[in-house]
Every structure is written in structure tokens, then in C-alpha cells.
PDB file of C-alpha atoms in Angstrom:
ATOM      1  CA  UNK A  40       1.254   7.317  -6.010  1.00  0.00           C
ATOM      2  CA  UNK A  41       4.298   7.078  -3.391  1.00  0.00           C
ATOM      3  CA  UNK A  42       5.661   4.261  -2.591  1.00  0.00           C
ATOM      4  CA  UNK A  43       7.359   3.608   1.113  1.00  0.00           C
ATOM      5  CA  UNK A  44       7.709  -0.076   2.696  1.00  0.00           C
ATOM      6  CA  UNK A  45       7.740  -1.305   6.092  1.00  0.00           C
ATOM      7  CA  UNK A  46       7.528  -4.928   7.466  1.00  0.00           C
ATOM      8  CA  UNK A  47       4.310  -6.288   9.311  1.00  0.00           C
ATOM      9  CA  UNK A  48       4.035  -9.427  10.082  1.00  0.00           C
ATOM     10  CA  UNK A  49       4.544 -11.806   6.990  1.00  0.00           C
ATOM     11  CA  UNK A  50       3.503  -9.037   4.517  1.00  0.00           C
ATOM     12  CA  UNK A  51       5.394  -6.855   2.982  1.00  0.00           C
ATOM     13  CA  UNK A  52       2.950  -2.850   3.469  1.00  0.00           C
ATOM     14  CA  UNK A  53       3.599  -0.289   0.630  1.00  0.00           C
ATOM     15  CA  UNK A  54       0.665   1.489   1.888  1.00  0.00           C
ATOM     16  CA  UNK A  55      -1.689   3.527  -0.764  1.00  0.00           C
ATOM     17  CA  UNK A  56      -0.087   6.830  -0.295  1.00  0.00           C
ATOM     18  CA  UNK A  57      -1.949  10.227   0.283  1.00  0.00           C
ATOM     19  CA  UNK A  58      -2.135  12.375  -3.206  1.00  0.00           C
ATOM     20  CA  UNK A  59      -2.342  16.389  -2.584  1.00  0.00           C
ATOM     21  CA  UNK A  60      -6.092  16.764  -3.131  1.00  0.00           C
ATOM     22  CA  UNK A  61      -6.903  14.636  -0.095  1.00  0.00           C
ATOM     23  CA  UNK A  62      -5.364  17.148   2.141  1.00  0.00           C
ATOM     24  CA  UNK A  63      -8.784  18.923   1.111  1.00  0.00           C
ATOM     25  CA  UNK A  64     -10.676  15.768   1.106  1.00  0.00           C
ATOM     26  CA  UNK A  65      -9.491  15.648   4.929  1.00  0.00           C
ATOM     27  CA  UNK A  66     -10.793  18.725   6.040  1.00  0.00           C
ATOM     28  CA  UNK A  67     -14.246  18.633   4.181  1.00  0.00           C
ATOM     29  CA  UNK A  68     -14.506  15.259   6.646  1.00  0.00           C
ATOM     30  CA  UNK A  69     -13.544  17.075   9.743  1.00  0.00           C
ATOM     31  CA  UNK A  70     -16.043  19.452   8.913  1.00  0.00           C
ATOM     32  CA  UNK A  71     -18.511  17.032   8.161  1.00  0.00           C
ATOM     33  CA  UNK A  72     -17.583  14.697  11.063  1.00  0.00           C
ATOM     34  CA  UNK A  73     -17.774  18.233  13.523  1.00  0.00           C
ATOM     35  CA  UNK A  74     -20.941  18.880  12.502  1.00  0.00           C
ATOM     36  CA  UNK A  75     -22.576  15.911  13.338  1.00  0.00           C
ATOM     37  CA  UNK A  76     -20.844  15.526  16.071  1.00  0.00           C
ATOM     38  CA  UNK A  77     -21.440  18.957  17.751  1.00  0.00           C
ATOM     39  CA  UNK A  78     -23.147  21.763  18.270  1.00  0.00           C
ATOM     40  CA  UNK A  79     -20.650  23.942  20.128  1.00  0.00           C
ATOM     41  CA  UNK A  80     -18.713  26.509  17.606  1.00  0.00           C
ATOM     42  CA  UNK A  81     -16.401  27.135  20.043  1.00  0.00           C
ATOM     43  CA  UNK A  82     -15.757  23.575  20.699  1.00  0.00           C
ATOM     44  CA  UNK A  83     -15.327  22.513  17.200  1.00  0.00           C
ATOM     45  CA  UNK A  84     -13.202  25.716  16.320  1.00  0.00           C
ATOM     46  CA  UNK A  85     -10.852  24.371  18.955  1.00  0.00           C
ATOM     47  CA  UNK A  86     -11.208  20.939  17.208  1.00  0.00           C
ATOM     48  CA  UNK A  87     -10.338  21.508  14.056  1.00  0.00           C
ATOM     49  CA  UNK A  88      -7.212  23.843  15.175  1.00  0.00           C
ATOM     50  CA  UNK A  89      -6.059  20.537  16.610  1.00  0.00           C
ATOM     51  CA  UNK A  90      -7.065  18.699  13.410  1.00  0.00           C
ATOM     52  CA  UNK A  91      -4.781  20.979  11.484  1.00  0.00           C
ATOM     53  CA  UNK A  92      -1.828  20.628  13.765  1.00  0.00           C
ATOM     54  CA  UNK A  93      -2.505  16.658  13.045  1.00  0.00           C
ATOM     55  CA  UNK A  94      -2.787  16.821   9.713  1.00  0.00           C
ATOM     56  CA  UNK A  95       0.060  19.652   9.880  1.00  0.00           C
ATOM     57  CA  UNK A  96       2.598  16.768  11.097  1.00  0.00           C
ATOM     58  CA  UNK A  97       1.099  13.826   9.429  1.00  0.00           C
ATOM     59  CA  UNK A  98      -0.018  14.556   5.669  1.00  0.00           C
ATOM     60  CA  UNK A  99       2.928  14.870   3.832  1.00  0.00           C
ATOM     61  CA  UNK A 100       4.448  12.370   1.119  1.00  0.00           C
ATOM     62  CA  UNK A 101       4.857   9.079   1.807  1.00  0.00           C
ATOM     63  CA  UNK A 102       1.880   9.027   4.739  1.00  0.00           C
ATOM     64  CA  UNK A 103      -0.463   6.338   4.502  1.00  0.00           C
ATOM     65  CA  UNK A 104      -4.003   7.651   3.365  1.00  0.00           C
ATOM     66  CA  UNK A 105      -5.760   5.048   5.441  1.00  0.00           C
ATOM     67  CA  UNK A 106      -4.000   5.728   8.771  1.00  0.00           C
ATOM     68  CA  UNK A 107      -3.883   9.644   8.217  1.00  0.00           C
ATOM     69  CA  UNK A 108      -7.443   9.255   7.813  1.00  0.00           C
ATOM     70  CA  UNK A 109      -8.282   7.138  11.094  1.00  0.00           C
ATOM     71  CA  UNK A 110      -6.318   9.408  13.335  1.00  0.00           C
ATOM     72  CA  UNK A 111      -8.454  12.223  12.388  1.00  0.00           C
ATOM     73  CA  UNK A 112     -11.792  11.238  12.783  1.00  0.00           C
ATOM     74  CA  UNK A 113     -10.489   9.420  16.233  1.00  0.00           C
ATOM     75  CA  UNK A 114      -9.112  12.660  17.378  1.00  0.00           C
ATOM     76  CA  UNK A 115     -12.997  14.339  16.726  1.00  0.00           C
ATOM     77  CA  UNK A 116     -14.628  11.276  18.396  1.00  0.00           C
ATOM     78  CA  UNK A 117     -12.357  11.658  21.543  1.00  0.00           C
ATOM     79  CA  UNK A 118     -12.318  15.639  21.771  1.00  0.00           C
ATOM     80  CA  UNK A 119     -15.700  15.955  21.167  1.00  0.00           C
ATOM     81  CA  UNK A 120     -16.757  12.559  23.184  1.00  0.00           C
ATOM     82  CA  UNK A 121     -19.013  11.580  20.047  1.00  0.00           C
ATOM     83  CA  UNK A 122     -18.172   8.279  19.504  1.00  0.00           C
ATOM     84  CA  UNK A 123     -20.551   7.546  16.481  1.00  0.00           C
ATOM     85  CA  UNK A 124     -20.756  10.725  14.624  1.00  0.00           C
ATOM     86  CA  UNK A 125     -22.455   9.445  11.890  1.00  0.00           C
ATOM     87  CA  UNK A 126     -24.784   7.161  13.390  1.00  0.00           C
ATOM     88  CA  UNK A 127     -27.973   8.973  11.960  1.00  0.00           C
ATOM     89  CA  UNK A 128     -26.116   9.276   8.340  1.00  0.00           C
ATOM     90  CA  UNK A 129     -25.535   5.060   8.426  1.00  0.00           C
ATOM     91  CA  UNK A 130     -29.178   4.353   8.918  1.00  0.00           C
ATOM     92  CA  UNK A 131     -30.112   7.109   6.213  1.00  0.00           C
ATOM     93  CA  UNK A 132     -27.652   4.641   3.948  1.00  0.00           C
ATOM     94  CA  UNK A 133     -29.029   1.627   4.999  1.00  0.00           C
ATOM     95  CA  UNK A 134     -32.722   3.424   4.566  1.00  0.00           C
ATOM     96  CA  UNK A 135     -31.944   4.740   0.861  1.00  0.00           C
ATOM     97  CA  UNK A 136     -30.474   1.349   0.021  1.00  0.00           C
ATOM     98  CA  UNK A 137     -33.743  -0.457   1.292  1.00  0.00           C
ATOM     99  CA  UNK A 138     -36.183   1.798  -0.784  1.00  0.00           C
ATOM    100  CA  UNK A 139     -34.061   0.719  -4.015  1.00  0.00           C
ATOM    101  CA  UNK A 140     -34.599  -2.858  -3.536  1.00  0.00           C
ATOM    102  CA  UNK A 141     -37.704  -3.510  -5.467  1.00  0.00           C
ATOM    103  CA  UNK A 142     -35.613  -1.657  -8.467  1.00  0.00           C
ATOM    104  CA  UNK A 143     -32.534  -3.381  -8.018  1.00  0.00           C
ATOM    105  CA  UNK A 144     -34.179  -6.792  -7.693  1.00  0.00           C
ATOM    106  CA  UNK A 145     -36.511  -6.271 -10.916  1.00  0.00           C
ATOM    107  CA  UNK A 146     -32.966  -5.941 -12.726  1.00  0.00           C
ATOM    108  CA  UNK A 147     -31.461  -9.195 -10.829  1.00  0.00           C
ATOM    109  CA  UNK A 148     -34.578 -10.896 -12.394  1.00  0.00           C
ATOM    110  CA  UNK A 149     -34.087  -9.804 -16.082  1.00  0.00           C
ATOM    111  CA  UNK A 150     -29.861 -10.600 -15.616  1.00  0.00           C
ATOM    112  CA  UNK A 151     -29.177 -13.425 -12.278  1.00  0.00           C
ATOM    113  CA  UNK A 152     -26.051 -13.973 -13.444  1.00  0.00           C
ATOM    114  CA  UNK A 153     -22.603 -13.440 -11.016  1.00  0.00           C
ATOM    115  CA  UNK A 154     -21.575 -10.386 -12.763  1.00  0.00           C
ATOM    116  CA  UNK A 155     -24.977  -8.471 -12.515  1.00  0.00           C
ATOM    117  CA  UNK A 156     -24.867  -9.435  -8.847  1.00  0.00           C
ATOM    118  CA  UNK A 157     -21.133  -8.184  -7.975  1.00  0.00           C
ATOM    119  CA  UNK A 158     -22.165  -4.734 -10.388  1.00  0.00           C
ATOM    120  CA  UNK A 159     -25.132  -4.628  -8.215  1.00  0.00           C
ATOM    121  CA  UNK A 160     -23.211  -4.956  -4.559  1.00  0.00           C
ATOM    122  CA  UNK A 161     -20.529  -2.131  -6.022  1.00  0.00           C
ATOM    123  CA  UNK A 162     -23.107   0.419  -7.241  1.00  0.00           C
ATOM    124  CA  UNK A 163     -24.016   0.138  -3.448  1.00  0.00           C
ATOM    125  CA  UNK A 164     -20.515   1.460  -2.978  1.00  0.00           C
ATOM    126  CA  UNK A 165     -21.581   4.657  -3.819  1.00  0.00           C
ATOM    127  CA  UNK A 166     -23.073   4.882  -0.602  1.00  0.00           C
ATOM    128  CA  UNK A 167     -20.430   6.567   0.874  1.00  0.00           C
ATOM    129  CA  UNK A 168     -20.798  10.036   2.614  1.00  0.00           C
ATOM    130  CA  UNK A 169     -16.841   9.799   3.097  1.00  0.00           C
ATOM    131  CA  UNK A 170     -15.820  10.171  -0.031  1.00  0.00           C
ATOM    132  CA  UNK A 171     -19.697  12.775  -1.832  1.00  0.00           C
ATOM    133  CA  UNK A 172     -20.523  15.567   0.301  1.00  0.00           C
ATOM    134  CA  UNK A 173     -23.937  15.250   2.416  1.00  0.00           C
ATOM    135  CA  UNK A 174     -25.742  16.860  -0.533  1.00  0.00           C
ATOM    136  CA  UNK A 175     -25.070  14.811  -2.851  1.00  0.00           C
ATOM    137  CA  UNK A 176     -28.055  13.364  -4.639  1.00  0.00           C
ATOM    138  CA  UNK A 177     -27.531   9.636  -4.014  1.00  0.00           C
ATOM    139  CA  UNK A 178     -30.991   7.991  -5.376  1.00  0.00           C
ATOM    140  CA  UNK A 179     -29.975   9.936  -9.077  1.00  0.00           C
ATOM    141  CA  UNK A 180     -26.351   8.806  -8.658  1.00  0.00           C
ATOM    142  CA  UNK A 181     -27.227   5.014  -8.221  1.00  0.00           C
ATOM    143  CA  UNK A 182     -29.405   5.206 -11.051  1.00  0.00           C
ATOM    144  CA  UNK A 183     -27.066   6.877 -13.279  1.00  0.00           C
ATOM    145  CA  UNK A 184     -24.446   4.197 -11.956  1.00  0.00           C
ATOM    146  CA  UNK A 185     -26.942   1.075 -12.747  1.00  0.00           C
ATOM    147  CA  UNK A 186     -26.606   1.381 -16.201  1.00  0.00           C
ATOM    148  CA  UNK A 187     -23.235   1.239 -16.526  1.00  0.00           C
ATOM    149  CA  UNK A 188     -20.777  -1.545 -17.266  1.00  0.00           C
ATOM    150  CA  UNK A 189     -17.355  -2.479 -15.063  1.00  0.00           C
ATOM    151  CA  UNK A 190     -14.552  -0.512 -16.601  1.00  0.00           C
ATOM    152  CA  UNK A 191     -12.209  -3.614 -14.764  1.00  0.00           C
ATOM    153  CA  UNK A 192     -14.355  -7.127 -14.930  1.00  0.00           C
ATOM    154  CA  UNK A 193     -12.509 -10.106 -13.683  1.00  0.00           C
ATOM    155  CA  UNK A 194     -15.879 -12.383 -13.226  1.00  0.00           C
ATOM    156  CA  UNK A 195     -14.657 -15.009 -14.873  1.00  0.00           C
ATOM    157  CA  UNK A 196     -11.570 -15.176 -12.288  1.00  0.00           C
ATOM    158  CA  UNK A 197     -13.999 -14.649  -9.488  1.00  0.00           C
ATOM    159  CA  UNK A 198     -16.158 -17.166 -10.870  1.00  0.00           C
ATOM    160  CA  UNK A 199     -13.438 -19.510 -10.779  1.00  0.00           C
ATOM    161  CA  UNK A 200     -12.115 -18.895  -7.079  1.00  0.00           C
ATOM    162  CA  UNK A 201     -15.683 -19.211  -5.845  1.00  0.00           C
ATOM    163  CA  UNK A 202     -15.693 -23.057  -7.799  1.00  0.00           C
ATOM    164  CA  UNK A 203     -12.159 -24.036  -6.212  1.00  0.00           C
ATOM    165  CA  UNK A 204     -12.162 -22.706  -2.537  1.00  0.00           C
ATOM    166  CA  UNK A 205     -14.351 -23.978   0.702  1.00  0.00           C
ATOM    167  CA  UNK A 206     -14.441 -20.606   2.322  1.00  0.00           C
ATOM    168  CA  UNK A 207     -14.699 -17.239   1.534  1.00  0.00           C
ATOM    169  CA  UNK A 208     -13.871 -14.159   3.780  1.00  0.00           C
ATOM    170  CA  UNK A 209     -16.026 -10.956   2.766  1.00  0.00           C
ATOM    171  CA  UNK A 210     -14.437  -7.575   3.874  1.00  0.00           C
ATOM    172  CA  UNK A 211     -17.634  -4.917   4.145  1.00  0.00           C
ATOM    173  CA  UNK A 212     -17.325  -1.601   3.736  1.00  0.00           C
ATOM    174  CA  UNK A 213     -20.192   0.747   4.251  1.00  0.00           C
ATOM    175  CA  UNK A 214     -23.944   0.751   5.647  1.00  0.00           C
ATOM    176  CA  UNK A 215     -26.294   0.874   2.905  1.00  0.00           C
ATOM    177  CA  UNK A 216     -24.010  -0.756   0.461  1.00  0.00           C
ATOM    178  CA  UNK A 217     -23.960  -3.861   2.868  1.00  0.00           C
ATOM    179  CA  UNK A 218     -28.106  -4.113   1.771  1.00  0.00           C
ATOM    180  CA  UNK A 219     -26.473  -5.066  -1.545  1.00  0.00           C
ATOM    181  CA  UNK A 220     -23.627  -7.152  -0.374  1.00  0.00           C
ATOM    182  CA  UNK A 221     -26.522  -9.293   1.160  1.00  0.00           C
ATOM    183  CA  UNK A 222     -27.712 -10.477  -2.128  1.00  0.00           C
ATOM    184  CA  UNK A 223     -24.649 -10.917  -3.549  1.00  0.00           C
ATOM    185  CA  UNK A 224     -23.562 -13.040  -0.685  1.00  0.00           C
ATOM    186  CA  UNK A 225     -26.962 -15.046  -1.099  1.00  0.00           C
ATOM    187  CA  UNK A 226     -25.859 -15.567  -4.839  1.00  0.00           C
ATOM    188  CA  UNK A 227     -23.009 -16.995  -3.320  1.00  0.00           C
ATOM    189  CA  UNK A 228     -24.426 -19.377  -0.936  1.00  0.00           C
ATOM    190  CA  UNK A 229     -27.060 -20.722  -3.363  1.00  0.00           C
ATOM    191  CA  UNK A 230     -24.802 -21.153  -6.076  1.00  0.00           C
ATOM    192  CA  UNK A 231     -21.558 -21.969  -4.732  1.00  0.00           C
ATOM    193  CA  UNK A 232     -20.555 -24.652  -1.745  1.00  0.00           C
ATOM    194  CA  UNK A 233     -18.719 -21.931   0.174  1.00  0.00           C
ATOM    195  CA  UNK A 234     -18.712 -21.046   3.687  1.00  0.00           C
ATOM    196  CA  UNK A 235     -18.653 -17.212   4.155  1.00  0.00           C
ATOM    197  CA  UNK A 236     -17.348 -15.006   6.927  1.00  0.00           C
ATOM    198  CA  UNK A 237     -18.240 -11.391   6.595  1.00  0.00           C
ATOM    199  CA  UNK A 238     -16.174  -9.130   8.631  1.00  0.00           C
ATOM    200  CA  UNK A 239     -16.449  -5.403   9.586  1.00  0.00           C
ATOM    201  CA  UNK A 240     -15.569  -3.006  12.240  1.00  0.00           C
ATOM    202  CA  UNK A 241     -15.309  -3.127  15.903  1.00  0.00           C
ATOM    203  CA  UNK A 242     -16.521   0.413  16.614  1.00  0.00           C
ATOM    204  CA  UNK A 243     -18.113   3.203  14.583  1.00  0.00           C
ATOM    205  CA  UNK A 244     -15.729   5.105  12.301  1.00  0.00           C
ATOM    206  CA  UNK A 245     -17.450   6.862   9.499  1.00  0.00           C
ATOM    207  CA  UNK A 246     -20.312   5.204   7.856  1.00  0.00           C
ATOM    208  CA  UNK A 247     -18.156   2.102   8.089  1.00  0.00           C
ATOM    209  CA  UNK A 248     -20.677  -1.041   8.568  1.00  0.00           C
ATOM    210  CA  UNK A 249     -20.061  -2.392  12.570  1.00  0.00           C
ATOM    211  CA  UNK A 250     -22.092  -5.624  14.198  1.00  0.00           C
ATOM    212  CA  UNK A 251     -25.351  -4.480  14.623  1.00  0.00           C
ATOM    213  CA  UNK A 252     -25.306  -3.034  11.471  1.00  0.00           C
ATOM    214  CA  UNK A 253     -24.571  -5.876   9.594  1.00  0.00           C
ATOM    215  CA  UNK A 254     -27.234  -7.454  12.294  1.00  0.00           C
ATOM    216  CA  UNK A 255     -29.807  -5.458  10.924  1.00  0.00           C
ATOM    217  CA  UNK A 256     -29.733  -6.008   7.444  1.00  0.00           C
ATOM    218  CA  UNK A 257     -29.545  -9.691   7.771  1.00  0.00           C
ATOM    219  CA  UNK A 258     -26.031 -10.232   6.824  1.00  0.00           C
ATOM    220  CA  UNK A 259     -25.638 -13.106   9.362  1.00  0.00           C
ATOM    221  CA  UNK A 260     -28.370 -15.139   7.150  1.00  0.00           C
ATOM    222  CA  UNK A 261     -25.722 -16.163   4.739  1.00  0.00           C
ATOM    223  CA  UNK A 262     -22.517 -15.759   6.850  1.00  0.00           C
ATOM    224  CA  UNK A 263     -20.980 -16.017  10.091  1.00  0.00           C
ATOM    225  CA  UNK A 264     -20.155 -12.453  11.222  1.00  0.00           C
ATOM    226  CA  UNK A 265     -16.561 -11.299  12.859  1.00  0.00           C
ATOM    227  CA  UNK A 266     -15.047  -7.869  13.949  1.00  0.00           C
ATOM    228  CA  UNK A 267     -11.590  -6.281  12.524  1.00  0.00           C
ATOM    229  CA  UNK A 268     -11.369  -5.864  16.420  1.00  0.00           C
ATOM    230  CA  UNK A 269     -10.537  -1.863  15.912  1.00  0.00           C
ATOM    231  CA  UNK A 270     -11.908   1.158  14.251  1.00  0.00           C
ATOM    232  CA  UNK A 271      -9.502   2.077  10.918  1.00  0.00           C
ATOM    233  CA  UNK A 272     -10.576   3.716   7.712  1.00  0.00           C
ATOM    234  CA  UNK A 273     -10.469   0.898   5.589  1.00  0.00           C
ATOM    235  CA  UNK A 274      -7.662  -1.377   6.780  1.00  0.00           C
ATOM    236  CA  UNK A 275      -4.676  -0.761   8.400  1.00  0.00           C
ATOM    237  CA  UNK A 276      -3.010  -3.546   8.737  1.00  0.00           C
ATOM    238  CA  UNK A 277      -0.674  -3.246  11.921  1.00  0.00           C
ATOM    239  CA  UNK A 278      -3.839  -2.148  13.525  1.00  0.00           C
ATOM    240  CA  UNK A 279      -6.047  -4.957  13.380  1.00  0.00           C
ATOM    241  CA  UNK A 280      -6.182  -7.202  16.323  1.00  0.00           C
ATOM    242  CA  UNK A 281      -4.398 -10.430  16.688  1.00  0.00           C
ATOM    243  CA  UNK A 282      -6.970 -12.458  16.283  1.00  0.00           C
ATOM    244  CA  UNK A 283      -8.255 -11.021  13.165  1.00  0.00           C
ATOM    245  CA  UNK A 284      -4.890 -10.571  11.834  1.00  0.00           C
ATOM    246  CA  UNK A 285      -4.290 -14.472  12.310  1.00  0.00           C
ATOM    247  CA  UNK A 286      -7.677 -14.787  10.844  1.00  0.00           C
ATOM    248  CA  UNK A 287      -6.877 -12.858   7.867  1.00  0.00           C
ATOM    249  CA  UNK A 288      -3.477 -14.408   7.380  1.00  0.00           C
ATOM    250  CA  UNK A 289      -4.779 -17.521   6.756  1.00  0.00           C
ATOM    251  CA  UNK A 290      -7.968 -16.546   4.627  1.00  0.00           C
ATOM    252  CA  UNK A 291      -7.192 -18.233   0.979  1.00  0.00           C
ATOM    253  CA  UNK A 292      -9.683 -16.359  -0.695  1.00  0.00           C
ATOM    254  CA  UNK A 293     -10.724 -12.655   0.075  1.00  0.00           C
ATOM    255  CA  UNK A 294     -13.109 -10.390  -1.296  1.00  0.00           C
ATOM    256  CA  UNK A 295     -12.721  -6.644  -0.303  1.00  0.00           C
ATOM    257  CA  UNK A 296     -15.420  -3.925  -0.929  1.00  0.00           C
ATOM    258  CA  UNK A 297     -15.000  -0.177  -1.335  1.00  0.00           C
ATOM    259  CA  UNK A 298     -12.220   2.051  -1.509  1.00  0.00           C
ATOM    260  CA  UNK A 299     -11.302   2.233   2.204  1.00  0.00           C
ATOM    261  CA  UNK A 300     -10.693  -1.480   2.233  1.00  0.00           C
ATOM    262  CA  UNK A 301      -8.475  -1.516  -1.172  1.00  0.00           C
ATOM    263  CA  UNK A 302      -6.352   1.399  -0.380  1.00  0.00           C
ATOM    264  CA  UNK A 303      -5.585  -0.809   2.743  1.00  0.00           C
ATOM    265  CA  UNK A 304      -4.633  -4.374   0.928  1.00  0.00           C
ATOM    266  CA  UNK A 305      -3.680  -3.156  -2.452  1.00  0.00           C
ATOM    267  CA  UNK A 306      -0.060  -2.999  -1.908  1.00  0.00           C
ATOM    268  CA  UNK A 307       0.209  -5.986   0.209  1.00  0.00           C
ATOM    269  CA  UNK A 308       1.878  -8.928  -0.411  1.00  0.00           C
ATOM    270  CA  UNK A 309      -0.415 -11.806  -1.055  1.00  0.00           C
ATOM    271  CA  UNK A 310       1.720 -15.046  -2.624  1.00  0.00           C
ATOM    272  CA  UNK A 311      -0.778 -17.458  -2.181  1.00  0.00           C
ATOM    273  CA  UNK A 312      -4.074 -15.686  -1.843  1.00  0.00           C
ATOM    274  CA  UNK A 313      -7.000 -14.896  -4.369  1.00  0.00           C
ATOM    275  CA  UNK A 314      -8.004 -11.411  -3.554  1.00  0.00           C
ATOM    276  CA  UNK A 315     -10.416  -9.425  -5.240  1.00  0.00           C
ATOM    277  CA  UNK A 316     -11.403  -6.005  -4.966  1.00  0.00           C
ATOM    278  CA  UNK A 317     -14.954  -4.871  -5.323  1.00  0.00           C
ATOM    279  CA  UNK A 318     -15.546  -0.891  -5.689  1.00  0.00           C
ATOM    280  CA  UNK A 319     -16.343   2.615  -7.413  1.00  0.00           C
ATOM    281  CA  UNK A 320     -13.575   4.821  -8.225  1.00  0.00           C
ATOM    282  CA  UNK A 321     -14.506   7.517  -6.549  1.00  0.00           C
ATOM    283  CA  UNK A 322     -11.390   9.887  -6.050  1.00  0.00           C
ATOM    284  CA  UNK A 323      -8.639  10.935  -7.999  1.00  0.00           C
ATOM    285  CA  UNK A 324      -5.744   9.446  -6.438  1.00  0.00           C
ATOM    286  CA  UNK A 325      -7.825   5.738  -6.113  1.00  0.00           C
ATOM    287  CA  UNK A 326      -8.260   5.773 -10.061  1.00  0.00           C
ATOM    288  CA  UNK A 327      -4.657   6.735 -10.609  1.00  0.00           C
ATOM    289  CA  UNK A 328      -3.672   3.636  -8.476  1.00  0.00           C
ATOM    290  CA  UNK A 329      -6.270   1.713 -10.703  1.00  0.00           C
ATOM    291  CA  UNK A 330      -5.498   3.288 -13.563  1.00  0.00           C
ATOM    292  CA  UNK A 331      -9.363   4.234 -14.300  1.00  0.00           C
ATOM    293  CA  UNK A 332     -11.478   6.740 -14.334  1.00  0.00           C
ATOM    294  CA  UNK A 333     -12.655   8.536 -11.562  1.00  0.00           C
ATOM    295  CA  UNK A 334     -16.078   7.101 -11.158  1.00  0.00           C
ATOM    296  CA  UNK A 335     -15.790   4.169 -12.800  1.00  0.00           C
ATOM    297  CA  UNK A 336     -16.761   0.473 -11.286  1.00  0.00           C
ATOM    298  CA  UNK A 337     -13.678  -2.239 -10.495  1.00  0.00           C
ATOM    299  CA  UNK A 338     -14.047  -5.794  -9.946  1.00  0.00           C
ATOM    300  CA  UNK A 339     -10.254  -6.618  -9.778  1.00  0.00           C
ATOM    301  CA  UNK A 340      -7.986  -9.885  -8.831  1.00  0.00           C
ATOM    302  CA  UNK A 341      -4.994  -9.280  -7.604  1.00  0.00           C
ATOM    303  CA  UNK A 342      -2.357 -10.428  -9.773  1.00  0.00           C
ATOM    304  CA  UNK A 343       0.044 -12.999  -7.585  1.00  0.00           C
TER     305      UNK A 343
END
């Protein structure tokens, strides 16, 4: 992956870098994200001439996959004045991940243990209609994905940061997956004398989990709830808002779910902080930088 370094702020961003297949990866979104967002050929022929011109001065080496990635699906939200394309797609996630339940908590009753409860929160990570096509068969996937073990398992780490720190902030990533980041975070709060914030986004981008999402699954049960205060794939972090940036900057102890979220804080600096990353491998360019395979399941600390 490319490496290229600007300064932020007190970190030091070598931003996960765009590989060549996401140039395809991009337009299979715009196509997706045009689709759902209108029904006008003409207009979205227009649309995605513009989304080429973007993408025709803004993927190259060296671009930031996360930023690259926000501009685009802003441009469709503003040119086709769709601001939630995927509205109907997050409560199908959240809907899919609610009919597993009785499944996923037969297997939390056989194995309560912290590990079996962070595997279960990233096989909800699969939930992702950004990075598997609309066809994809999810319900076979997160079976198939159940059974497996973490290819990267730093529990014990985890374990320990959750003993030695008073509060915890919990990066979400996707609808759906947040139904299984709720009883993770209840694991948390039952076992462990933590306060928890959970953040997400300020407005829709994606299937990315925003306020009322995280509303309606109950997420504010176990945790106060806060914005990113803008609308990124993942996080950028020169976009955030102040306050959340301030926020973030002093957060000791950081979990981050999904892909979006890694690709954003896996190249920053953190001196001081326990981070850990929570997620399935689920491009090529993502398991290079973890140096997995593509599919496989990550529960990573960042090495200070």
C-alpha cells in the first residue's frame, strides 16, 4: 500500500492508500448508489459522467481510499438530491441482523466468554452492501462466517484495556452489524466498570449507522451516543468536526469496527492510546495492509 504523510492536528495521517482494484470497486458503488437513488437514466448517465471526471482527477496513487470514497457518493447525493440513498438497504441490515438473533444468542449461551462476543459483533461486519454486491446472499455468508475462528486475536490485550481504563469510546460502523455491537457492548457494561460512548455519523453516507439508527436498535441502553459531526466513509480525520476531533483526541482507549473505520485510523499516530480494530477482511487491498486473507476476521491492537 502507498504511503504519503501530511500533518493534522497532533497526528501524524499516512492515510490507507487506494490499490488499483478499487477504481472498480468505485464504480460498482456509483452504480449501486445511482440506482437507489434514481430512477431517471438520463439523470444518472449524466451522473456518473461526472463521477468519472471525479474519480478521473482523484484516484491515482497516493489518494486516500477513505476520502476518494466520500467525495463520490456526496457528489450522487447532491446531483441527484438523494440524501440517504440507501436508507431502505440499512433497515434491510438492521432487519437480517434481527432475524439472526435467536441463532447468534443460542451460541453466546454455549461460549459467553469476551472473545465469542467480539467474533460475534465482527461477523456482523459482514453486513456491508459497500464492500458485497446487493445480491449477495448475506444469511449463508454469516453462517459460513460463524464458524470460523479470528485469523488476528488480541483478546487477551483487549481484555486487559477493558480491566485498566474508566471509559471506552466505540467507533460503529454499519446498520445491522450495530444489532451485534449491542451485545457486545452489554458484555462490556456487565462485566467491566467502563463508561462507553458509541459514536457514528452525522448524516447518511452508505449503510453507515447515523443517530436514529443506533436509536433504534437500542444502542443508547449501554452507552451515551455522539455524532462524528460529518458524513465520511469511515474516518477522515481532517474532516471530523472540532468537537469530535477534541473528543477523539483525548479518548485513551478506542475500539473501531469495520473496514471503513480502520482504513481511516490505521496509519495514525497513536503514542498513548489503546486502539483496537474490530473487522472482516473483506477486500484485497484491506488484507494486504493486514497482512491476511481476504475474508478473514481481525481483532487487532495497535502496536504503540
Amino acid at each position: 500500500i502507498w504511503g504519503i504523510r501530511f500533518e493534522f492536528y497532533r497526528y501524524e495521517v499516512n492515510f490507507m492508500k487506494v490499490y488499483y482494484e478499487c477504481g472498480a470497486c468505485y464504480l460498482r458503488q456509483a452504480k449501486e448508489a445511482l440506482n437507489l437513488a434514481s430512477d431517471d437514466d438520463d439523470l444518472k448517465l449524466k451522473i456518473m459522467e461526472d463521477v468519472i471526471k471525479f474519480l478521473s482527477k482523484n484516484f491515482k496513487k497516493g489518494a486516500s481510499s477513505n476520502a476518494t470514497g466520500s467525495g463520490m457518493h456526496k457528489l450522487i447525493m447532491d446531483e441527484t438530491g438523494c440524501n440517504d440513498p440507501y436508507n431502505e438497504k440499512k433497515h434491510l441490515g438492521n432487519e437480517i441482523a434481527k432475524n439472526l438473533l435467536p441463532q447468534v444468542k443460542e451460541i453466546l449461551k454455549k461460549d459467553d466468554s469476551l472473545e465469542n462476543y467480539v467474533k460475534i459483533s465482527i461477523v456482523g461486519n459482514i453486513l456491508d452492501f459497500g464492500a458485497f454486491g446487493f445480491d449477495t446472499d448475506i444469511n449463508s455468508l454469516l453462517n459460513d462466517y460463524l464458524g470460523k475462528d479470528l485469523a488476528i486475536n488480541d483478546v487477551n490485550s483487549l481484555d486487559y484495556a477493558l480491566k485498566n481504563h474508566d471509559e471506552l469510546l466505540y467507533l460503529v460502523d454499519n446498520t445491522g452489524e450495530i444489532v451485534f455491537d449491542k451485545l457486545l457492548l452489554e458484555k462490556i457494561k456487565e462485566d467491566y466498570d467502563i463508561h462507553i460512548t458509541v459514536a457514528v455519523k452525522h448524516n447518511p453516507i452508505l449503510n453507515d449507522a447515523c443517530m436514529e439508527d443506533a436509536l433504534e436498535v437500542g444502542l443508547d441502553e449501554f452507552a451515551d451516543l455522539i455524532t462524528i459531526g460529518t458524513n465520511t466513509v469511515g474516518v477522515v480525520y481532517n474532516s471530523l468536526s472540532d468537537d469530535f476531533r477534541d473528543f477523539f483526541d483525548k479518548s485513551d482507549f478506542i475500539i473501531s469496527k469495520g473496514m471503513g473505520n480502520y482504513e481511516g485510523l490505521s496509519e495514525l499516530d497513536f503514542p498513548t492510546q489503546d486502539v483496537f480494530y474490530l473487522l472482516c477482511s473483506k477486500c484485497k487491498a484491506n488484507a494486504l495492509s493486514l497482512d491476511v486473507a481476504n475474508g478473514d476476521m481481525v481483532l487487532l491492537k495497535f502496536k504503540n
